[in-house]
Short mmCIF file of C-alpha atoms and ligand atoms in Angstrom, two decimals:
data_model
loop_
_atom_site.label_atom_id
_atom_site.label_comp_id
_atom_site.label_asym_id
_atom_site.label_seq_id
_atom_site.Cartn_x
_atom_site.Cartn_y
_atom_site.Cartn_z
CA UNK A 235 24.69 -7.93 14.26
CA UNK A 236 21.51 -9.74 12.22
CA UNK A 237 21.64 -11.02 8.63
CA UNK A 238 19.74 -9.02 6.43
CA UNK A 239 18.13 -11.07 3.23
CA UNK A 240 17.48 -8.15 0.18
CA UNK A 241 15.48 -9.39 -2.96
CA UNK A 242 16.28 -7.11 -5.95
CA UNK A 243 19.89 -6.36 -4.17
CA UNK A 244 21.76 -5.63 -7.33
CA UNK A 245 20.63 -2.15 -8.19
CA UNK A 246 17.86 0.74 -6.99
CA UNK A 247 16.05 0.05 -3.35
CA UNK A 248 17.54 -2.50 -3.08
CA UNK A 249 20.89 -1.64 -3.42
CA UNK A 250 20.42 1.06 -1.19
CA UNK A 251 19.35 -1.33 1.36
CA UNK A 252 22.48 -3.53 0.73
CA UNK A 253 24.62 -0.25 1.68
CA UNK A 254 22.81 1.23 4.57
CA UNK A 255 22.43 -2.44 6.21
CA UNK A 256 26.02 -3.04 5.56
CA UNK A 257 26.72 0.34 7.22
CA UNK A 258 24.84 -0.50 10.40
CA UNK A 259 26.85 -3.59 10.75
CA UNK A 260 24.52 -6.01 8.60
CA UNK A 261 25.73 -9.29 7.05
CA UNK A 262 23.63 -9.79 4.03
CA UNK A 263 22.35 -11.74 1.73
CA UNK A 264 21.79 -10.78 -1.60
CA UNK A 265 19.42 -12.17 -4.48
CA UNK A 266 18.79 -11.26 -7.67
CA UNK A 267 19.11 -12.36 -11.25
CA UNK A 268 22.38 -10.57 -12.24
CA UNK A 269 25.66 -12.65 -10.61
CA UNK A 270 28.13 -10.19 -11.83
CA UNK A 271 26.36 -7.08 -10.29
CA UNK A 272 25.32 -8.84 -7.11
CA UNK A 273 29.27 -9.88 -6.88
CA UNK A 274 30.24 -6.13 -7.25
CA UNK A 275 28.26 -5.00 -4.65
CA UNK A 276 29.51 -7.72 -2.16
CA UNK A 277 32.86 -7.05 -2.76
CA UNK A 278 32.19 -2.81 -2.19
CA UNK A 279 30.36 -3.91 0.81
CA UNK A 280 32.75 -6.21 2.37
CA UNK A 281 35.57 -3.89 1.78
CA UNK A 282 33.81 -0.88 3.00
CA UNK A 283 31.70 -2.48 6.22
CA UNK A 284 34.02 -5.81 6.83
CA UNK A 285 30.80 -7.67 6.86
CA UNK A 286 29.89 -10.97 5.46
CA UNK A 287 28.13 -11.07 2.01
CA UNK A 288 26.35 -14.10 0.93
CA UNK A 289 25.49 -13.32 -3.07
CA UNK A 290 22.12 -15.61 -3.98
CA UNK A 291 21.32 -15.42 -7.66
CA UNK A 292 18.02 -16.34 -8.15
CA UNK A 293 15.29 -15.55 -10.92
CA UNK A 294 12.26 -14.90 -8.79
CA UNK A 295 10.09 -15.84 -11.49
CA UNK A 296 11.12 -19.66 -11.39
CA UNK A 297 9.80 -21.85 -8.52
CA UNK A 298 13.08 -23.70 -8.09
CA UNK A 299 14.49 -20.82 -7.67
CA UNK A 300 12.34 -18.94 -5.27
CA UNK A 301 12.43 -22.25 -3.57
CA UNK A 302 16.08 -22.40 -2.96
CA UNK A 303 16.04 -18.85 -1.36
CA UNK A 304 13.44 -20.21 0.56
CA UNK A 305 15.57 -23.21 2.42
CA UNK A 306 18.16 -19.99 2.71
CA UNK A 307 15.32 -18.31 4.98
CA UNK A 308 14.17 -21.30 6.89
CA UNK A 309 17.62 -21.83 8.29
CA UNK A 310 17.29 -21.23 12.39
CA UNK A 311 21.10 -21.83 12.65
CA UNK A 312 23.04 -24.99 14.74
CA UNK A 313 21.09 -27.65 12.69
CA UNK A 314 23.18 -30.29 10.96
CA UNK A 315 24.28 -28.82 7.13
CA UNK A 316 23.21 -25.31 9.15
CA UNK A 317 26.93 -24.87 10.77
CA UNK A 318 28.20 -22.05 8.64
CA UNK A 319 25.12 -20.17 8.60
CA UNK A 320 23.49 -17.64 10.48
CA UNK A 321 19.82 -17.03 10.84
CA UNK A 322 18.16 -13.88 8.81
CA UNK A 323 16.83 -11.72 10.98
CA UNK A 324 15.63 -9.29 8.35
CA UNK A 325 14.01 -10.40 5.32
CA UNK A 326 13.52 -7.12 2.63
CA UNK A 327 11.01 -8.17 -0.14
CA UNK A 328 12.22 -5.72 -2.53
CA UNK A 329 12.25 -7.02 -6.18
CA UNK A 330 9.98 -6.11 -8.88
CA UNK A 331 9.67 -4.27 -12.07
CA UNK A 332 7.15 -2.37 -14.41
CA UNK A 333 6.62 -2.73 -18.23
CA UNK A 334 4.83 0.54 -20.20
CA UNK A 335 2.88 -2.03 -22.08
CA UNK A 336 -1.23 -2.23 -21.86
CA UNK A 337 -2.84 -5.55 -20.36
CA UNK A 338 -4.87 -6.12 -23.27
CA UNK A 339 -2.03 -5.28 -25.97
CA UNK A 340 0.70 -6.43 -23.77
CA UNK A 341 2.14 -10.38 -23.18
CA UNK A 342 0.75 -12.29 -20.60
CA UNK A 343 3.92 -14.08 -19.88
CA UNK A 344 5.10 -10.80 -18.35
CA UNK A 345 2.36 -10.19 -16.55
CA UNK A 346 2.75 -13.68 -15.23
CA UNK A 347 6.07 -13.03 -14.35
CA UNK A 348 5.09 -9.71 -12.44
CA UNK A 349 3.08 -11.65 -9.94
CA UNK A 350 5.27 -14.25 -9.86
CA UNK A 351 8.10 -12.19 -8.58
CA UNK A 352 5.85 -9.38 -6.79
CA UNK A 353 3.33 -11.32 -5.03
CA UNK A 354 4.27 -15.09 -5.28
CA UNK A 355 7.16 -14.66 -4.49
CA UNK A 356 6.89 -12.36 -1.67
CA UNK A 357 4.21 -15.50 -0.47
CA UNK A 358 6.97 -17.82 -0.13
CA UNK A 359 9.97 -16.04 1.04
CA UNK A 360 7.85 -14.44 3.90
CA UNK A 361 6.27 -18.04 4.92
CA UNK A 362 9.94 -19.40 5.30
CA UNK A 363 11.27 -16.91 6.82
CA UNK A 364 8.37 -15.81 9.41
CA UNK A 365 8.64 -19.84 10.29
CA UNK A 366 12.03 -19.46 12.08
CA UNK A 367 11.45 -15.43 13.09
CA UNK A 368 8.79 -17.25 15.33
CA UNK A 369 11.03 -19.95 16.26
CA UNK A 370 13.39 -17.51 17.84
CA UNK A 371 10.83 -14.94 18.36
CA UNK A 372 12.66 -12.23 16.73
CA UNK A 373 13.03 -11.25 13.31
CA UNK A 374 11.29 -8.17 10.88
CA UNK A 375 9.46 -8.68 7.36
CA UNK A 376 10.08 -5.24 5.20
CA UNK A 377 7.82 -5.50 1.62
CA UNK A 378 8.21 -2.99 -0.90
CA UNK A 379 4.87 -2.03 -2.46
CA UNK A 380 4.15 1.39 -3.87
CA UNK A 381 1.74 4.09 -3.81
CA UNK A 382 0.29 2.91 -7.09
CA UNK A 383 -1.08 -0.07 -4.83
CA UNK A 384 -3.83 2.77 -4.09
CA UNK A 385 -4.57 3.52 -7.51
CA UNK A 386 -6.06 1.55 -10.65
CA UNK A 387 -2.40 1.88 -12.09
CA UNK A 388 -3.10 -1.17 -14.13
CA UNK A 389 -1.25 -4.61 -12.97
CA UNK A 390 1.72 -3.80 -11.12
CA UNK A 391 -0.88 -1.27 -8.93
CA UNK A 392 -2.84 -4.77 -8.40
CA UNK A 393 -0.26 -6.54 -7.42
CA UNK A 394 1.25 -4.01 -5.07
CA UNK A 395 -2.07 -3.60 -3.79
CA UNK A 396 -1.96 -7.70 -2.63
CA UNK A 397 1.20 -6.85 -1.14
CA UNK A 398 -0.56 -4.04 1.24
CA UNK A 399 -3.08 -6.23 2.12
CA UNK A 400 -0.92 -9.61 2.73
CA UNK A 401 1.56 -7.39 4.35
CA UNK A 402 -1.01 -5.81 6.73
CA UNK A 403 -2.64 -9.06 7.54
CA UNK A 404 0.93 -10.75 8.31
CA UNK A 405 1.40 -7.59 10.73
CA UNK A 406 -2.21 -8.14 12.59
CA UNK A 407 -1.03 -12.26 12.24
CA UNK A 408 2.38 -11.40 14.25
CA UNK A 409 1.17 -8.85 16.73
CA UNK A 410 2.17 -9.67 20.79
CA UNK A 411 5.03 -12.08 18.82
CA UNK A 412 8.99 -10.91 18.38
CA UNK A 413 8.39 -10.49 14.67
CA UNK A 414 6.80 -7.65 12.87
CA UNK A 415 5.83 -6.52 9.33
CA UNK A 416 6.26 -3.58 7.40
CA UNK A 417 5.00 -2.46 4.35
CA UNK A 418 7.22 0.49 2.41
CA UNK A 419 5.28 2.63 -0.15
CA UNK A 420 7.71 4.53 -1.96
CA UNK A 421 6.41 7.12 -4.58
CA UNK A 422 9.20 8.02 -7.57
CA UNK A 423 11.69 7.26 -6.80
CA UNK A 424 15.05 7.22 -8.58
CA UNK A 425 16.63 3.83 -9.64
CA UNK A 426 16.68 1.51 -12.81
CA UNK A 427 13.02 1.02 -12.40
CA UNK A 428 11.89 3.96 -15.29
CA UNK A 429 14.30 3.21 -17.52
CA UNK A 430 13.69 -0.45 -17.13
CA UNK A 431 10.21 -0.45 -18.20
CA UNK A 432 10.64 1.42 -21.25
CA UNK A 433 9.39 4.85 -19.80
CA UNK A 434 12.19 7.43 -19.39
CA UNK A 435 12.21 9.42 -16.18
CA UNK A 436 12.26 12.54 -18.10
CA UNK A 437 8.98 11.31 -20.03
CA UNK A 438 7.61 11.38 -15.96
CA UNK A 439 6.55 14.37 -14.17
CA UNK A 440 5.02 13.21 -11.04
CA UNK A 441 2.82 16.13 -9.76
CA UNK A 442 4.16 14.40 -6.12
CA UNK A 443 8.00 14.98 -7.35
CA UNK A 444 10.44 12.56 -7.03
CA UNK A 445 12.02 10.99 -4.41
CA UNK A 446 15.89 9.52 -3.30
CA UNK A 447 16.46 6.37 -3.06
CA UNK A 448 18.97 7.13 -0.21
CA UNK A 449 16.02 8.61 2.08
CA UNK A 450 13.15 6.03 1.07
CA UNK A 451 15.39 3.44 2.32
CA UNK A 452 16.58 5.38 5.59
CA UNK A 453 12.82 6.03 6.56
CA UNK A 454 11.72 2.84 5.86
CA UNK A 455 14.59 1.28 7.92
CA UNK A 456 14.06 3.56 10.79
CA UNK A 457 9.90 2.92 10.52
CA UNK A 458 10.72 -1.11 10.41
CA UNK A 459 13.00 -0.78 13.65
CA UNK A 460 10.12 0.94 15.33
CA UNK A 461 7.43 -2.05 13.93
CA UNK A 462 5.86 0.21 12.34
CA UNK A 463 3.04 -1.08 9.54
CA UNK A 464 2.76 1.10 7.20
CA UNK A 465 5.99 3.20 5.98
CA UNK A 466 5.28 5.82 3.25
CA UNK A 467 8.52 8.07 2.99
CA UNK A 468 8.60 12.14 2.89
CA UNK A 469 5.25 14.14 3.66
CA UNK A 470 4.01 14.68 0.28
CA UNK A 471 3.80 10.75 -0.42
CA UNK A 472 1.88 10.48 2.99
CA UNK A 473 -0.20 12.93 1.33
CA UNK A 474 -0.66 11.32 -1.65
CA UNK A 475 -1.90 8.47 0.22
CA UNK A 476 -4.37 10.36 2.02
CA UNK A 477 -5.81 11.86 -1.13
CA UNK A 478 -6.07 8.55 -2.65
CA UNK A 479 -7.46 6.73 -0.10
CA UNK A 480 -9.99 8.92 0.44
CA UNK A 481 -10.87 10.15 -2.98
CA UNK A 482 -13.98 8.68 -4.45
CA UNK A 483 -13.03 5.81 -6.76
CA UNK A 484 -14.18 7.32 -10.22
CA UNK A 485 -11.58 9.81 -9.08
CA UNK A 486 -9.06 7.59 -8.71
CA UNK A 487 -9.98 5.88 -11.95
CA UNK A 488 -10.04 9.18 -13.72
CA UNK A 489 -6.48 9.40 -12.78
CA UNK A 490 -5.13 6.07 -14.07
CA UNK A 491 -1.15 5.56 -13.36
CA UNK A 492 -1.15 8.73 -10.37
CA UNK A 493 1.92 10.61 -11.98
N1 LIG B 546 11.46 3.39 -8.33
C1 LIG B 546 10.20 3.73 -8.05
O1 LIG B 546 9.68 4.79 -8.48
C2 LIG B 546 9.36 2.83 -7.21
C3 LIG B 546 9.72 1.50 -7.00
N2 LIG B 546 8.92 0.72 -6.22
C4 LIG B 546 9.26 -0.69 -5.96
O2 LIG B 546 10.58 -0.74 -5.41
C5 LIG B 546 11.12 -2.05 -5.64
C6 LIG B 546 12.54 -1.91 -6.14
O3 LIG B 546 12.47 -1.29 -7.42
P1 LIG B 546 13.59 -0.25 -7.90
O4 LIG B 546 14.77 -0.34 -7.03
O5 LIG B 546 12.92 1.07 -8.10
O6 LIG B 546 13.89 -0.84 -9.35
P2 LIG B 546 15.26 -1.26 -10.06
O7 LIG B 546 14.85 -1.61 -11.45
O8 LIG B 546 16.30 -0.23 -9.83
O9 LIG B 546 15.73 -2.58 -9.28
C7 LIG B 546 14.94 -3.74 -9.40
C8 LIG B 546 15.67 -4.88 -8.72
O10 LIG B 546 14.86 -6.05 -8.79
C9 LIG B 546 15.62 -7.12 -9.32
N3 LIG B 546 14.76 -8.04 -10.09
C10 LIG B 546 13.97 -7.72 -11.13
N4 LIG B 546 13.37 -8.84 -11.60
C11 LIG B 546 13.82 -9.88 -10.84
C12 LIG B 546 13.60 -11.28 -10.84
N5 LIG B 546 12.82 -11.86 -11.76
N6 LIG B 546 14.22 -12.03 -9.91
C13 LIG B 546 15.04 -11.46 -9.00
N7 LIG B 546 15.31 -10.14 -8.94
C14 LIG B 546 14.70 -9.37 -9.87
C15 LIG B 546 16.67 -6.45 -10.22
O11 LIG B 546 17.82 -7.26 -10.31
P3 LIG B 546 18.19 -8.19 -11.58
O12 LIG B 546 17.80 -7.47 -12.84
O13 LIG B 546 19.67 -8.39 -11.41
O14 LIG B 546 17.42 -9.45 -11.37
C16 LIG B 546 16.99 -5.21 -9.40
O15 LIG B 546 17.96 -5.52 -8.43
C17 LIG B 546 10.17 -2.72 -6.63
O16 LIG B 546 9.35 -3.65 -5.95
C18 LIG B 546 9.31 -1.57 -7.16
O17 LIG B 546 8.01 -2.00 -7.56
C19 LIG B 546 7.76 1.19 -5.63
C20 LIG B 546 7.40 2.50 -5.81
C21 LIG B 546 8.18 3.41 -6.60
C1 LIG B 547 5.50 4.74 -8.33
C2 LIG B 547 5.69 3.35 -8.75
O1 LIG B 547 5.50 2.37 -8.06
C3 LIG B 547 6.19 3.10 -10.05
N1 LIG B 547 7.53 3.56 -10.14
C4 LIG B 547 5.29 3.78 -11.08
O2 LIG B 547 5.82 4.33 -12.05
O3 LIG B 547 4.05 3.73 -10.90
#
């Protein structure tokens, strides 16, 4: 039984993650801003799974913060301070968050804090954690980016897009090592994400459909146990990706936010 480590663990993917880790006999550890929630769903989890819940609120937009989830990561386990902790095994970068405002109209404070939570974050947390996967030459990286990484979706598609190219990198990086990387590219999907950002599901008819958040996280799981790179749930998002990828770019401009 490995520790799982879920960013964003209070609500949507990554409360889905909490439960189907917790399930398969996970301990976890779970960060995000909201104590009360993240207390909630350690208490469910214990009582339903008899597993051990570690709940790490952090704002992933604040360095000290991302820093002390960091030391959480680097612990190996059986160093001095270390004794009543056990090495994560899985770390699942999974936090982030839309707004439905325009770069040029919008505040750049939040866009700020979108790449400090979706890619500077995921920087940091990865680097401490890959350090002691290597160390005991086992351990998985699973980063949530999105479709939209593939589309000129404004600046969460930019950032998502770093993420597919850090998280590919990291996977050529680790290859022939007991540590892999996976990148999950969920299309809609329901959680808190919509409603979040200001933009109603119901104002959102994705010509893809939507997806569960149930199944994203059960085929990304089951792609990230096989190493596999690049995890795009259900058959119409793989689509989706081909489409895009191989669409000529005034296309894909044309398009905007792929709905
Ligand atoms: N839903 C969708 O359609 C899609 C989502 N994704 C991606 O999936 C991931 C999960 O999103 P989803 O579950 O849908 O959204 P939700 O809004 O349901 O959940 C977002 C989670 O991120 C946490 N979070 C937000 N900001 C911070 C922060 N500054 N520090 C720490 N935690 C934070 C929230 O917790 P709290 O508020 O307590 O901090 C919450 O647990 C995101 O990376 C998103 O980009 C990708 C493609 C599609
Ligand atoms: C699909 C996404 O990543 C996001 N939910 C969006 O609305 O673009």
């Amino acid at each position: 039984m490995s520790t799982a480590l879920i960013t964003g663990g209070s609500a949507g993917l990554g409360l889905e993650f909490a439960r189907q880790l917790a399930a398969d006999r996970h301990d976890l550890v779970l960060v995000a801003r909201n104590e009360e929630r993240l207390k909630q769903v350690a208490e469910e989890l214990r009582a339903a799974h008899g597993v051990a819940v570690e709940v790490l609120p952090a704002d992933l937009s604040l360095p000290d913060d991302v820093e002390r989830v960091a030391r959480r990561l680097a612990v190996v386990g059986g160093r001095p301070g270390e004794e009543d902790l056990r090495p994560v095994g899985l770390l699942v970068n999974n936090a982030g968050f839309a707004t439905s405002a325009s770069f040029a109209t919008g505040r750049v404070t939040t866009e700020r804090r979108g790449i400090d939570v979706m890619v500077k974050a995921v920087v940091e947390l990865t680097h401490a954690a890959v350090g002691q996967m290597l160390e005991r030459d086992r351990g998985a990286i699973l980063n949530v980016g999105s479709v939209a990484a593939l589309t000129a979706g404004g600046t969460y598609a930019a950032a998502k897009a770093y993420v597919r190219t850090f998280t590919e990198s990291l996977a050529v990086e680790l290859k022939g090592t007991g540590v892999t990387a996976t990148l999950l590219s969920p299309g809609f999907t329901h959680t808190e994400f919509h409603a979040r950002a200001g933009i109603p599901e119901s104002a959102i008819v994705p010509g893809w459909g939507w997806l569960d958040a149930g199944y994203v996280v059960r085929t990304a799981l089951a792609d990230a146990r096989r190493g596999v790179v690049l995890s795009t749930p259900s058959v119409r998002y793989k689509v989706a990706v081909a489409v895009l990828r191989s669409a000529p770019r005034w296309a894909v401009r044309a398009v905007g936010k792929y709905r």
